[in-house]
Amino acid sequence: MDGSTAGLLVLFVVSLVPLLPTEVTLLGMGVAAAQGGTSLAPVIAVASAGCLASDQVLYALGRFGGRAALDRLGKRKKIAAGLGWLDGRLQRHPRPVLVVARWLP
């Protein structure tokens, strides 16, 4: 496996896992593409595929298992406190909370 293939694989995994810093990895791969290490088209395609797959999985988890998952997580005191805080913020300011949450790494 050459360097560009390994880099694309890392980019796919990072873009697939929701809490990993996709932006930093994507910028690094963009720099590698600009320096001739790889082509920009595969970088964009791999990042798009990973992010799309991640978004679909997260949507399915929320749509089909969201309430049960929150109930299980809510049994822990710290997580229950965080969920309560988040719920209060969402009730008062739904749009800004969702916009900020979307852009956090």
PDB file of C-alpha atoms in Angstrom:
ATOM      1  CA  MET A   1       0.000   0.000   0.000  1.00  0.00           C
ATOM      2  CA  ASP A   2       1.580   3.278  -1.071  1.00  0.00           C
ATOM      3  CA  GLY A   3       1.415   6.553   0.863  1.00  0.00           C
ATOM      4  CA  SER A   4      -1.493   8.077  -1.020  1.00  0.00           C
ATOM      5  CA  THR A   5      -3.623   4.946  -0.655  1.00  0.00           C
ATOM      6  CA  ALA A   6      -2.854   4.777   3.062  1.00  0.00           C
ATOM      7  CA  GLY A   7      -3.683   8.470   3.401  1.00  0.00           C
ATOM      8  CA  LEU A   8      -7.008   7.988   1.643  1.00  0.00           C
ATOM      9  CA  LEU A   9      -7.806   5.043   3.896  1.00  0.00           C
ATOM     10  CA  VAL A  10      -7.033   7.131   6.981  1.00  0.00           C
ATOM     11  CA  LEU A  11      -9.186   9.954   5.600  1.00  0.00           C
ATOM     12  CA  PHE A  12     -12.092   7.560   5.039  1.00  0.00           C
ATOM     13  CA  VAL A  13     -11.877   6.155   8.573  1.00  0.00           C
ATOM     14  CA  VAL A  14     -11.583   9.620  10.118  1.00  0.00           C
ATOM     15  CA  SER A  15     -14.553  10.914   8.127  1.00  0.00           C
ATOM     16  CA  LEU A  16     -16.567   7.823   9.054  1.00  0.00           C
ATOM     17  CA  VAL A  17     -16.127   8.207  12.831  1.00  0.00           C
ATOM     18  CA  PRO A  18     -18.264  11.141  14.009  1.00  0.00           C
ATOM     19  CA  LEU A  19     -16.045  12.584  16.748  1.00  0.00           C
ATOM     20  CA  LEU A  20     -12.699  12.498  14.979  1.00  0.00           C
ATOM     21  CA  PRO A  21     -11.327  15.755  13.511  1.00  0.00           C
ATOM     22  CA  THR A  22     -12.244  15.278   9.855  1.00  0.00           C
ATOM     23  CA  GLU A  23     -11.452  18.862   8.899  1.00  0.00           C
ATOM     24  CA  VAL A  24      -7.804  18.635   9.967  1.00  0.00           C
ATOM     25  CA  THR A  25      -7.269  15.372   8.104  1.00  0.00           C
ATOM     26  CA  LEU A  26      -9.019  16.723   5.021  1.00  0.00           C
ATOM     27  CA  LEU A  27      -6.836  19.833   5.049  1.00  0.00           C
ATOM     28  CA  GLY A  28      -3.721  17.674   5.337  1.00  0.00           C
ATOM     29  CA  MET A  29      -4.796  15.538   2.417  1.00  0.00           C
ATOM     30  CA  GLY A  30      -5.572  18.701   0.450  1.00  0.00           C
ATOM     31  CA  VAL A  31      -2.042  19.930   1.096  1.00  0.00           C
ATOM     32  CA  ALA A  32      -0.677  16.544   0.003  1.00  0.00           C
ATOM     33  CA  ALA A  33      -2.739  16.797  -3.182  1.00  0.00           C
ATOM     34  CA  ALA A  34      -1.444  20.328  -3.839  1.00  0.00           C
ATOM     35  CA  GLN A  35       2.129  19.090  -3.476  1.00  0.00           C
ATOM     36  CA  GLY A  36       1.512  16.275  -5.925  1.00  0.00           C
ATOM     37  CA  GLY A  37       1.300  13.439  -3.392  1.00  0.00           C
ATOM     38  CA  THR A  38      -2.142  12.427  -4.595  1.00  0.00           C
ATOM     39  CA  SER A  39      -4.912  13.704  -6.820  1.00  0.00           C
ATOM     40  CA  LEU A  40      -7.550  16.012  -5.334  1.00  0.00           C
ATOM     41  CA  ALA A  41     -10.504  14.132  -6.884  1.00  0.00           C
ATOM     42  CA  PRO A  42     -10.009  10.930  -4.832  1.00  0.00           C
ATOM     43  CA  VAL A  43      -9.533  13.024  -1.666  1.00  0.00           C
ATOM     44  CA  ILE A  44     -12.870  14.736  -2.211  1.00  0.00           C
ATOM     45  CA  ALA A  45     -14.607  11.478  -3.171  1.00  0.00           C
ATOM     46  CA  VAL A  46     -13.282   9.527  -0.171  1.00  0.00           C
ATOM     47  CA  ALA A  47     -14.086  12.293   2.317  1.00  0.00           C
ATOM     48  CA  SER A  48     -17.581  12.672   0.845  1.00  0.00           C
ATOM     49  CA  ALA A  49     -18.247   8.935   0.968  1.00  0.00           C
ATOM     50  CA  GLY A  50     -17.066   8.628   4.567  1.00  0.00           C
ATOM     51  CA  CYS A  51     -19.049  11.638   5.766  1.00  0.00           C
ATOM     52  CA  LEU A  52     -22.166  10.502   3.891  1.00  0.00           C
ATOM     53  CA  ALA A  53     -21.943   7.000   5.384  1.00  0.00           C
ATOM     54  CA  SER A  54     -21.399   8.466   8.857  1.00  0.00           C
ATOM     55  CA  ASP A  55     -24.373  10.813   8.511  1.00  0.00           C
ATOM     56  CA  GLN A  56     -26.620   7.982   7.355  1.00  0.00           C
ATOM     57  CA  VAL A  57     -25.616   5.744  10.275  1.00  0.00           C
ATOM     58  CA  LEU A  58     -26.122   8.558  12.791  1.00  0.00           C
ATOM     59  CA  TYR A  59     -29.503   9.393  11.276  1.00  0.00           C
ATOM     60  CA  ALA A  60     -30.578   5.744  11.486  1.00  0.00           C
ATOM     61  CA  LEU A  61     -29.412   5.536  15.114  1.00  0.00           C
ATOM     62  CA  GLY A  62     -31.364   8.652  16.003  1.00  0.00           C
ATOM     63  CA  ARG A  63     -34.427   7.698  14.000  1.00  0.00           C
ATOM     64  CA  PHE A  64     -34.770   4.090  15.083  1.00  0.00           C
ATOM     65  CA  GLY A  65     -32.960   3.838  18.408  1.00  0.00           C
ATOM     66  CA  GLY A  66     -32.693   7.404  19.667  1.00  0.00           C
ATOM     67  CA  ARG A  67     -35.081   7.372  22.613  1.00  0.00           C
ATOM     68  CA  ALA A  68     -33.911   3.959  23.866  1.00  0.00           C
ATOM     69  CA  ALA A  69     -30.254   4.972  23.540  1.00  0.00           C
ATOM     70  CA  LEU A  70     -30.878   8.224  25.430  1.00  0.00           C
ATOM     71  CA  ASP A  71     -32.743   6.339  28.147  1.00  0.00           C
ATOM     72  CA  ARG A  72     -29.814   3.932  28.559  1.00  0.00           C
ATOM     73  CA  LEU A  73     -27.282   6.745  28.624  1.00  0.00           C
ATOM     74  CA  GLY A  74     -29.466   8.804  30.970  1.00  0.00           C
ATOM     75  CA  LYS A  75     -28.952   6.263  33.752  1.00  0.00           C
ATOM     76  CA  ARG A  76     -25.474   7.725  34.332  1.00  0.00           C
ATOM     77  CA  LYS A  77     -25.566  10.852  36.520  1.00  0.00           C
ATOM     78  CA  LYS A  78     -23.115  12.994  34.551  1.00  0.00           C
ATOM     79  CA  ILE A  79     -24.652  12.100  31.217  1.00  0.00           C
ATOM     80  CA  ALA A  80     -28.151  12.697  32.596  1.00  0.00           C
ATOM     81  CA  ALA A  81     -27.052  16.147  33.812  1.00  0.00           C
ATOM     82  CA  GLY A  82     -25.556  16.949  30.404  1.00  0.00           C
ATOM     83  CA  LEU A  83     -28.675  15.764  28.600  1.00  0.00           C
ATOM     84  CA  GLY A  84     -30.823  17.889  30.912  1.00  0.00           C
ATOM     85  CA  TRP A  85     -28.674  20.952  30.227  1.00  0.00           C
ATOM     86  CA  LEU A  86     -28.785  20.325  26.476  1.00  0.00           C
ATOM     87  CA  ASP A  87     -32.547  19.811  26.521  1.00  0.00           C
ATOM     88  CA  GLY A  88     -33.005  23.133  28.320  1.00  0.00           C
ATOM     89  CA  ARG A  89     -30.868  24.944  25.757  1.00  0.00           C
ATOM     90  CA  LEU A  90     -32.692  23.277  22.865  1.00  0.00           C
ATOM     91  CA  GLN A  91     -36.045  24.361  24.285  1.00  0.00           C
ATOM     92  CA  ARG A  92     -34.924  28.010  24.544  1.00  0.00           C
ATOM     93  CA  HIS A  93     -32.639  28.364  21.500  1.00  0.00           C
ATOM     94  CA  PRO A  94     -33.055  25.416  19.123  1.00  0.00           C
ATOM     95  CA  ARG A  95     -31.425  26.794  15.975  1.00  0.00           C
ATOM     96  CA  PRO A  96     -28.218  28.261  17.457  1.00  0.00           C
ATOM     97  CA  VAL A  97     -27.550  25.113  19.506  1.00  0.00           C
ATOM     98  CA  LEU A  98     -27.918  22.891  16.452  1.00  0.00           C
ATOM     99  CA  VAL A  99     -25.721  25.129  14.295  1.00  0.00           C
ATOM    100  CA  VAL A 100     -22.951  25.253  16.935  1.00  0.00           C
ATOM    101  CA  ALA A 101     -23.178  21.496  17.586  1.00  0.00           C
ATOM    102  CA  ARG A 102     -22.869  20.768  13.882  1.00  0.00           C
ATOM    103  CA  TRP A 103     -19.596  22.692  13.578  1.00  0.00           C
ATOM    104  CA  LEU A 104     -17.884  21.350  16.715  1.00  0.00           C
ATOM    105  CA  PRO A 105     -15.295  18.635  15.980  1.00  0.00           C
TER     106      PRO A 105
END
